[in-house]
Amino acid sequence: MTDTRHPAPRLRPAQAGDAPFLERMLLEAFNWDRPRFTRAALLALPPAAHYVSGWPQAGDLGVVAEDARGRGLGAAWARSFPAEDPGYGHVAPHIPELTLAVVPGQRGRGVGGALLDALVLAAAAAGCAALSLSVEDGNRARRLYEGRGFVRVGREGDADTLLLRLRSASRAAVPPPRTGPRGPR
Ligand SMILES: CC(C)(COP(=O)(O)OP(=O)(O)OC[C@H]1O[C@@H](n2cnc3c(N)ncnc32)[C@H](O)[C@@H]1OP(=O)(O)O)[C@@H](O)C(=O)NCCC(=O)NCCS
């Protein structure tokens, strides 16, 4: 039955004008369990800000979900990082790292899953070998990822690094797990 209060979100590629919304969604991802950062504090933290800085850059992939009035409901995007400037869920420089968040009040209605599916399709179409991410202990988002085929490949502090292989990459193309200290996320 169609839910007239919450119709299916519209999904579209993330554009340059979406940078402020991606910053807002980055804040939601970092504050997933409690208010740890203000927007200003987060964007002043280089290992966090580099998920959105200069959006969009070559190779970036992104999807925005919005309602019928064009209001943002959530976003999923992926960006690659060099080994010397890794993200929290870094596996390899050629494997983009995924960020996903839905605005509070719109969660648990399928928006996040739809965004994740669309981003995975976009990454596969772009020829990515895999997508990676970091998920902290206790975050229910893990179920969403594991349900889509993400598997644990590493551990950093109190978070697991998950990987979704997108095509028949050789074992050499996806390096072995990494462990070590990490920052908050
Ligand atoms: C995680 C998140 C993107 C999922 O989007 P969503 O629209 O709520 O998810 P969907 O309705 O498509 O799918 C439901 C699944 O999402 C997860 N989920 C649902 N509500 C959630 C919430 N409030 N917080 C975290 N995960 C949630 C669960 O895995 C749920 O499945 P389950 O009910 O079987 O446990 C969204 O809840 C969110 O923005 N959470 C805060 C930010 C965050 O944690 N981002 C991920 C960082 S790794």
mmCIF file with all atom_site columns, N, CA and C in Angstrom, residues 101-138:
data_model
loop_
_atom_site.group_PDB
_atom_site.id
_atom_site.type_symbol
_atom_site.label_atom_id
_atom_site.label_alt_id
_atom_site.label_comp_id
_atom_site.label_asym_id
_atom_site.label_entity_id
_atom_site.label_seq_id
_atom_site.pdbx_PDB_ins_code
_atom_site.Cartn_x
_atom_site.Cartn_y
_atom_site.Cartn_z
_atom_site.occupancy
_atom_site.B_iso_or_equiv
_atom_site.pdbx_formal_charge
_atom_site.auth_seq_id
_atom_site.auth_comp_id
_atom_site.auth_asym_id
_atom_site.auth_atom_id
_atom_site.pdbx_PDB_model_num
ATOM 1   N N  . ALA A 1 101 ? 23.865 9.267  5.327   1.00 0.00 ? 101 ALA A N  1
ATOM 2   C CA . ALA A 1 101 ? 23.045 9.772  6.431   1.00 0.00 ? 101 ALA A CA 1
ATOM 3   C C  . ALA A 1 101 ? 21.696 10.235 5.906   1.00 0.00 ? 101 ALA A C  1
ATOM 4   N N  . VAL A 1 102 ? 20.718 10.133 6.786   1.00 0.00 ? 102 VAL A N  1
ATOM 5   C CA . VAL A 1 102 ? 19.349 10.578 6.513   1.00 0.00 ? 102 VAL A CA 1
ATOM 6   C C  . VAL A 1 102 ? 18.991 11.587 7.602   1.00 0.00 ? 102 VAL A C  1
ATOM 7   N N  . VAL A 1 103 ? 18.236 12.596 7.251   1.00 0.00 ? 103 VAL A N  1
ATOM 8   C CA . VAL A 1 103 ? 17.911 13.625 8.239   1.00 0.00 ? 103 VAL A CA 1
ATOM 9   C C  . VAL A 1 103 ? 17.081 13.015 9.371   1.00 0.00 ? 103 VAL A C  1
ATOM 10  N N  . PRO A 1 104 ? 17.288 13.490 10.598  1.00 0.00 ? 104 PRO A N  1
ATOM 11  C CA . PRO A 1 104 ? 16.475 12.988 11.717  1.00 0.00 ? 104 PRO A CA 1
ATOM 12  C C  . PRO A 1 104 ? 14.994 13.211 11.415  1.00 0.00 ? 104 PRO A C  1
ATOM 13  N N  . GLY A 1 105 ? 14.178 12.270 11.831  1.00 0.00 ? 105 GLY A N  1
ATOM 14  C CA . GLY A 1 105 ? 12.749 12.377 11.557  1.00 0.00 ? 105 GLY A CA 1
ATOM 15  C C  . GLY A 1 105 ? 12.332 11.685 10.278  1.00 0.00 ? 105 GLY A C  1
ATOM 16  N N  . GLN A 1 106 ? 13.311 11.323 9.453   1.00 0.00 ? 106 GLN A N  1
ATOM 17  C CA . GLN A 1 106 ? 13.007 10.638 8.183   1.00 0.00 ? 106 GLN A CA 1
ATOM 18  C C  . GLN A 1 106 ? 13.633 9.243  8.150   1.00 0.00 ? 106 GLN A C  1
ATOM 19  N N  . ARG A 1 107 ? 14.166 8.817  9.267   1.00 0.00 ? 107 ARG A N  1
ATOM 20  C CA . ARG A 1 107 ? 14.877 7.539  9.289   1.00 0.00 ? 107 ARG A CA 1
ATOM 21  C C  . ARG A 1 107 ? 13.901 6.379  9.487   1.00 0.00 ? 107 ARG A C  1
ATOM 22  N N  . GLY A 1 108 ? 14.378 5.191  9.105   1.00 0.00 ? 108 GLY A N  1
ATOM 23  C CA . GLY A 1 108 ? 13.578 3.990  9.298   1.00 0.00 ? 108 GLY A CA 1
ATOM 24  C C  . GLY A 1 108 ? 12.441 3.849  8.312   1.00 0.00 ? 108 GLY A C  1
ATOM 25  N N  . ARG A 1 109 ? 12.483 4.594  7.189   1.00 0.00 ? 109 ARG A N  1
ATOM 26  C CA . ARG A 1 109 ? 11.409 4.534  6.184   1.00 0.00 ? 109 ARG A CA 1
ATOM 27  C C  . ARG A 1 109 ? 11.937 4.123  4.821   1.00 0.00 ? 109 ARG A C  1
ATOM 28  N N  . GLY A 1 110 ? 13.149 3.624  4.785   1.00 0.00 ? 110 GLY A N  1
ATOM 29  C CA . GLY A 1 110 ? 13.679 3.133  3.516   1.00 0.00 ? 110 GLY A CA 1
ATOM 30  C C  . GLY A 1 110 ? 14.541 4.108  2.742   1.00 0.00 ? 110 GLY A C  1
ATOM 31  N N  . VAL A 1 111 ? 14.675 5.340  3.228   1.00 0.00 ? 111 VAL A N  1
ATOM 32  C CA . VAL A 1 111 ? 15.467 6.331  2.484   1.00 0.00 ? 111 VAL A CA 1
ATOM 33  C C  . VAL A 1 111 ? 16.946 5.922  2.441   1.00 0.00 ? 111 VAL A C  1
ATOM 34  N N  . GLY A 1 112 ? 17.470 5.516  3.588   1.00 0.00 ? 112 GLY A N  1
ATOM 35  C CA . GLY A 1 112 ? 18.889 5.146  3.638   1.00 0.00 ? 112 GLY A CA 1
ATOM 36  C C  . GLY A 1 112 ? 19.192 3.957  2.744   1.00 0.00 ? 112 GLY A C  1
ATOM 37  N N  . GLY A 1 113 ? 18.311 2.968  2.780   1.00 0.00 ? 113 GLY A N  1
ATOM 38  C CA . GLY A 1 113 ? 18.523 1.805  1.925   1.00 0.00 ? 113 GLY A CA 1
ATOM 39  C C  . GLY A 1 113 ? 18.472 2.168  0.453   1.00 0.00 ? 113 GLY A C  1
ATOM 40  N N  . ALA A 1 114 ? 17.531 3.034  0.086   1.00 0.00 ? 114 ALA A N  1
ATOM 41  C CA . ALA A 1 114 ? 17.425 3.448  -1.321  1.00 0.00 ? 114 ALA A CA 1
ATOM 42  C C  . ALA A 1 114 ? 18.663 4.223  -1.747  1.00 0.00 ? 114 ALA A C  1
ATOM 43  N N  . LEU A 1 115 ? 19.167 5.080  -0.864  1.00 0.00 ? 115 LEU A N  1
ATOM 44  C CA . LEU A 1 115 ? 20.387 5.834  -1.172  1.00 0.00 ? 115 LEU A CA 1
ATOM 45  C C  . LEU A 1 115 ? 21.580 4.894  -1.342  1.00 0.00 ? 115 LEU A C  1
ATOM 46  N N  . LEU A 1 116 ? 21.671 3.935  -0.429  1.00 0.00 ? 116 LEU A N  1
ATOM 47  C CA . LEU A 1 116 ? 22.796 3.002  -0.491  1.00 0.00 ? 116 LEU A CA 1
ATOM 48  C C  . LEU A 1 116 ? 22.745 2.205  -1.793  1.00 0.00 ? 116 LEU A C  1
ATOM 49  N N  . ASP A 1 117 ? 21.565 1.718  -2.150  1.00 0.00 ? 117 ASP A N  1
ATOM 50  C CA . ASP A 1 117 ? 21.444 0.946  -3.390  1.00 0.00 ? 117 ASP A CA 1
ATOM 51  C C  . ASP A 1 117 ? 21.822 1.799  -4.604  1.00 0.00 ? 117 ASP A C  1
ATOM 52  N N  . ALA A 1 118 ? 21.391 3.047  -4.620  1.00 0.00 ? 118 ALA A N  1
ATOM 53  C CA . ALA A 1 118 ? 21.683 3.917  -5.757  1.00 0.00 ? 118 ALA A CA 1
ATOM 54  C C  . ALA A 1 118 ? 23.178 4.230  -5.838  1.00 0.00 ? 118 ALA A C  1
ATOM 55  N N  . LEU A 1 119 ? 23.805 4.425  -4.695  1.00 0.00 ? 119 LEU A N  1
ATOM 56  C CA . LEU A 1 119 ? 25.241 4.741  -4.696  1.00 0.00 ? 119 LEU A CA 1
ATOM 57  C C  . LEU A 1 119 ? 26.052 3.517  -5.132  1.00 0.00 ? 119 LEU A C  1
ATOM 58  N N  . VAL A 1 120 ? 25.632 2.346  -4.690  1.00 0.00 ? 120 VAL A N  1
ATOM 59  C CA . VAL A 1 120 ? 26.321 1.117  -5.104  1.00 0.00 ? 120 VAL A CA 1
ATOM 60  C C  . VAL A 1 120 ? 26.208 0.945  -6.619  1.00 0.00 ? 120 VAL A C  1
ATOM 61  N N  . LEU A 1 121 ? 25.030 1.192  -7.161  1.00 0.00 ? 121 LEU A N  1
ATOM 62  C CA . LEU A 1 121 ? 24.852 1.088  -8.614  1.00 0.00 ? 121 LEU A CA 1
ATOM 63  C C  . LEU A 1 121 ? 25.742 2.096  -9.339  1.00 0.00 ? 121 LEU A C  1
ATOM 64  N N  . ALA A 1 122 ? 25.809 3.307  -8.825  1.00 0.00 ? 122 ALA A N  1
ATOM 65  C CA . ALA A 1 122 ? 26.630 4.344  -9.452  1.00 0.00 ? 122 ALA A CA 1
ATOM 66  C C  . ALA A 1 122 ? 28.109 3.966  -9.398  1.00 0.00 ? 122 ALA A C  1
ATOM 67  N N  . ALA A 1 123 ? 28.523 3.393  -8.278  1.00 0.00 ? 123 ALA A N  1
ATOM 68  C CA . ALA A 1 123 ? 29.929 2.997  -8.143  1.00 0.00 ? 123 ALA A CA 1
ATOM 69  C C  . ALA A 1 123 ? 30.262 1.856  -9.100  1.00 0.00 ? 123 ALA A C  1
ATOM 70  N N  . ALA A 1 124 ? 29.328 0.911  -9.221  1.00 0.00 ? 124 ALA A N  1
ATOM 71  C CA . ALA A 1 124 ? 29.562 -0.202 -10.144 1.00 0.00 ? 124 ALA A CA 1
ATOM 72  C C  . ALA A 1 124 ? 29.625 0.321  -11.581 1.00 0.00 ? 124 ALA A C  1
ATOM 73  N N  . ALA A 1 125 ? 28.719 1.237  -11.912 1.00 0.00 ? 125 ALA A N  1
ATOM 74  C CA . ALA A 1 125 ? 28.711 1.787  -13.271 1.00 0.00 ? 125 ALA A CA 1
ATOM 75  C C  . ALA A 1 125 ? 29.985 2.566  -13.561 1.00 0.00 ? 125 ALA A C  1
ATOM 76  N N  . ALA A 1 126 ? 30.573 3.151  -12.520 1.00 0.00 ? 126 ALA A N  1
ATOM 77  C CA . ALA A 1 126 ? 31.811 3.921  -12.688 1.00 0.00 ? 126 ALA A CA 1
ATOM 78  C C  . ALA A 1 126 ? 33.042 3.009  -12.715 1.00 0.00 ? 126 ALA A C  1
ATOM 79  N N  . GLY A 1 127 ? 32.825 1.712  -12.531 1.00 0.00 ? 127 GLY A N  1
ATOM 80  C CA . GLY A 1 127 ? 33.939 0.770  -12.604 1.00 0.00 ? 127 GLY A CA 1
ATOM 81  C C  . GLY A 1 127 ? 34.716 0.601  -11.321 1.00 0.00 ? 127 GLY A C  1
ATOM 82  N N  . CYS A 1 128 ? 34.148 1.036  -10.199 1.00 0.00 ? 128 CYS A N  1
ATOM 83  C CA . CYS A 1 128 ? 34.838 0.870  -8.911  1.00 0.00 ? 128 CYS A CA 1
ATOM 84  C C  . CYS A 1 128 ? 34.931 -0.623 -8.567  1.00 0.00 ? 128 CYS A C  1
ATOM 85  N N  . ALA A 1 129 ? 36.063 -1.022 -8.021  1.00 0.00 ? 129 ALA A N  1
ATOM 86  C CA . ALA A 1 129 ? 36.247 -2.422 -7.617  1.00 0.00 ? 129 ALA A CA 1
ATOM 87  C C  . ALA A 1 129 ? 35.478 -2.722 -6.342  1.00 0.00 ? 129 ALA A C  1
ATOM 88  N N  . ALA A 1 130 ? 35.294 -1.699 -5.503  1.00 0.00 ? 130 ALA A N  1
ATOM 89  C CA . ALA A 1 130 ? 34.694 -1.919 -4.187  1.00 0.00 ? 130 ALA A CA 1
ATOM 90  C C  . ALA A 1 130 ? 34.352 -0.576 -3.571  1.00 0.00 ? 130 ALA A C  1
ATOM 91  N N  . LEU A 1 131 ? 33.580 -0.625 -2.494  1.00 0.00 ? 131 LEU A N  1
ATOM 92  C CA . LEU A 1 131 ? 33.311 0.544  -1.653  1.00 0.00 ? 131 LEU A CA 1
ATOM 93  C C  . LEU A 1 131 ? 33.659 0.146  -0.219  1.00 0.00 ? 131 LEU A C  1
ATOM 94  N N  . SER A 1 132 ? 34.184 1.087  0.544   1.00 0.00 ? 132 SER A N  1
ATOM 95  C CA . SER A 1 132 ? 34.481 0.796  1.944   1.00 0.00 ? 132 SER A CA 1
ATOM 96  C C  . SER A 1 132 ? 33.812 1.836  2.833   1.00 0.00 ? 132 SER A C  1
ATOM 97  N N  . LEU A 1 133 ? 33.779 1.556  4.108   1.00 0.00 ? 133 LEU A N  1
ATOM 98  C CA . LEU A 1 133 ? 33.234 2.511  5.080   1.00 0.00 ? 133 LEU A CA 1
ATOM 99  C C  . LEU A 1 133 ? 33.663 2.108  6.481   1.00 0.00 ? 133 LEU A C  1
ATOM 100 N N  . SER A 1 134 ? 33.445 3.020  7.403   1.00 0.00 ? 134 SER A N  1
ATOM 101 C CA . SER A 1 134 ? 33.718 2.771  8.818   1.00 0.00 ? 134 SER A CA 1
ATOM 102 C C  . SER A 1 134 ? 32.404 2.855  9.581   1.00 0.00 ? 134 SER A C  1
ATOM 103 N N  . VAL A 1 135 ? 32.147 1.866  10.421  1.00 0.00 ? 135 VAL A N  1
ATOM 104 C CA . VAL A 1 135 ? 30.934 1.907  11.240  1.00 0.00 ? 135 VAL A CA 1
ATOM 105 C C  . VAL A 1 135 ? 31.310 1.591  12.674  1.00 0.00 ? 135 VAL A C  1
ATOM 106 N N  . GLU A 1 136 ? 30.899 2.481  13.560  1.00 0.00 ? 136 GLU A N  1
ATOM 107 C CA . GLU A 1 136 ? 31.258 2.321  14.969  1.00 0.00 ? 136 GLU A CA 1
ATOM 108 C C  . GLU A 1 136 ? 30.390 1.261  15.641  1.00 0.00 ? 136 GLU A C  1
ATOM 109 N N  . ASP A 1 137 ? 30.957 0.670  16.676  1.00 0.00 ? 137 ASP A N  1
ATOM 110 C CA . ASP A 1 137 ? 30.231 -0.324 17.459  1.00 0.00 ? 137 ASP A CA 1
ATOM 111 C C  . ASP A 1 137 ? 28.916 0.294  17.956  1.00 0.00 ? 137 ASP A C  1
ATOM 112 N N  . GLY A 1 138 ? 27.847 -0.463 17.823  1.00 0.00 ? 138 GLY A N  1
ATOM 113 C CA . GLY A 1 138 ? 26.552 -0.023 18.328  1.00 0.00 ? 138 GLY A CA 1
ATOM 114 C C  . GLY A 1 138 ? 25.687 0.687  17.308  1.00 0.00 ? 138 GLY A C  1
#
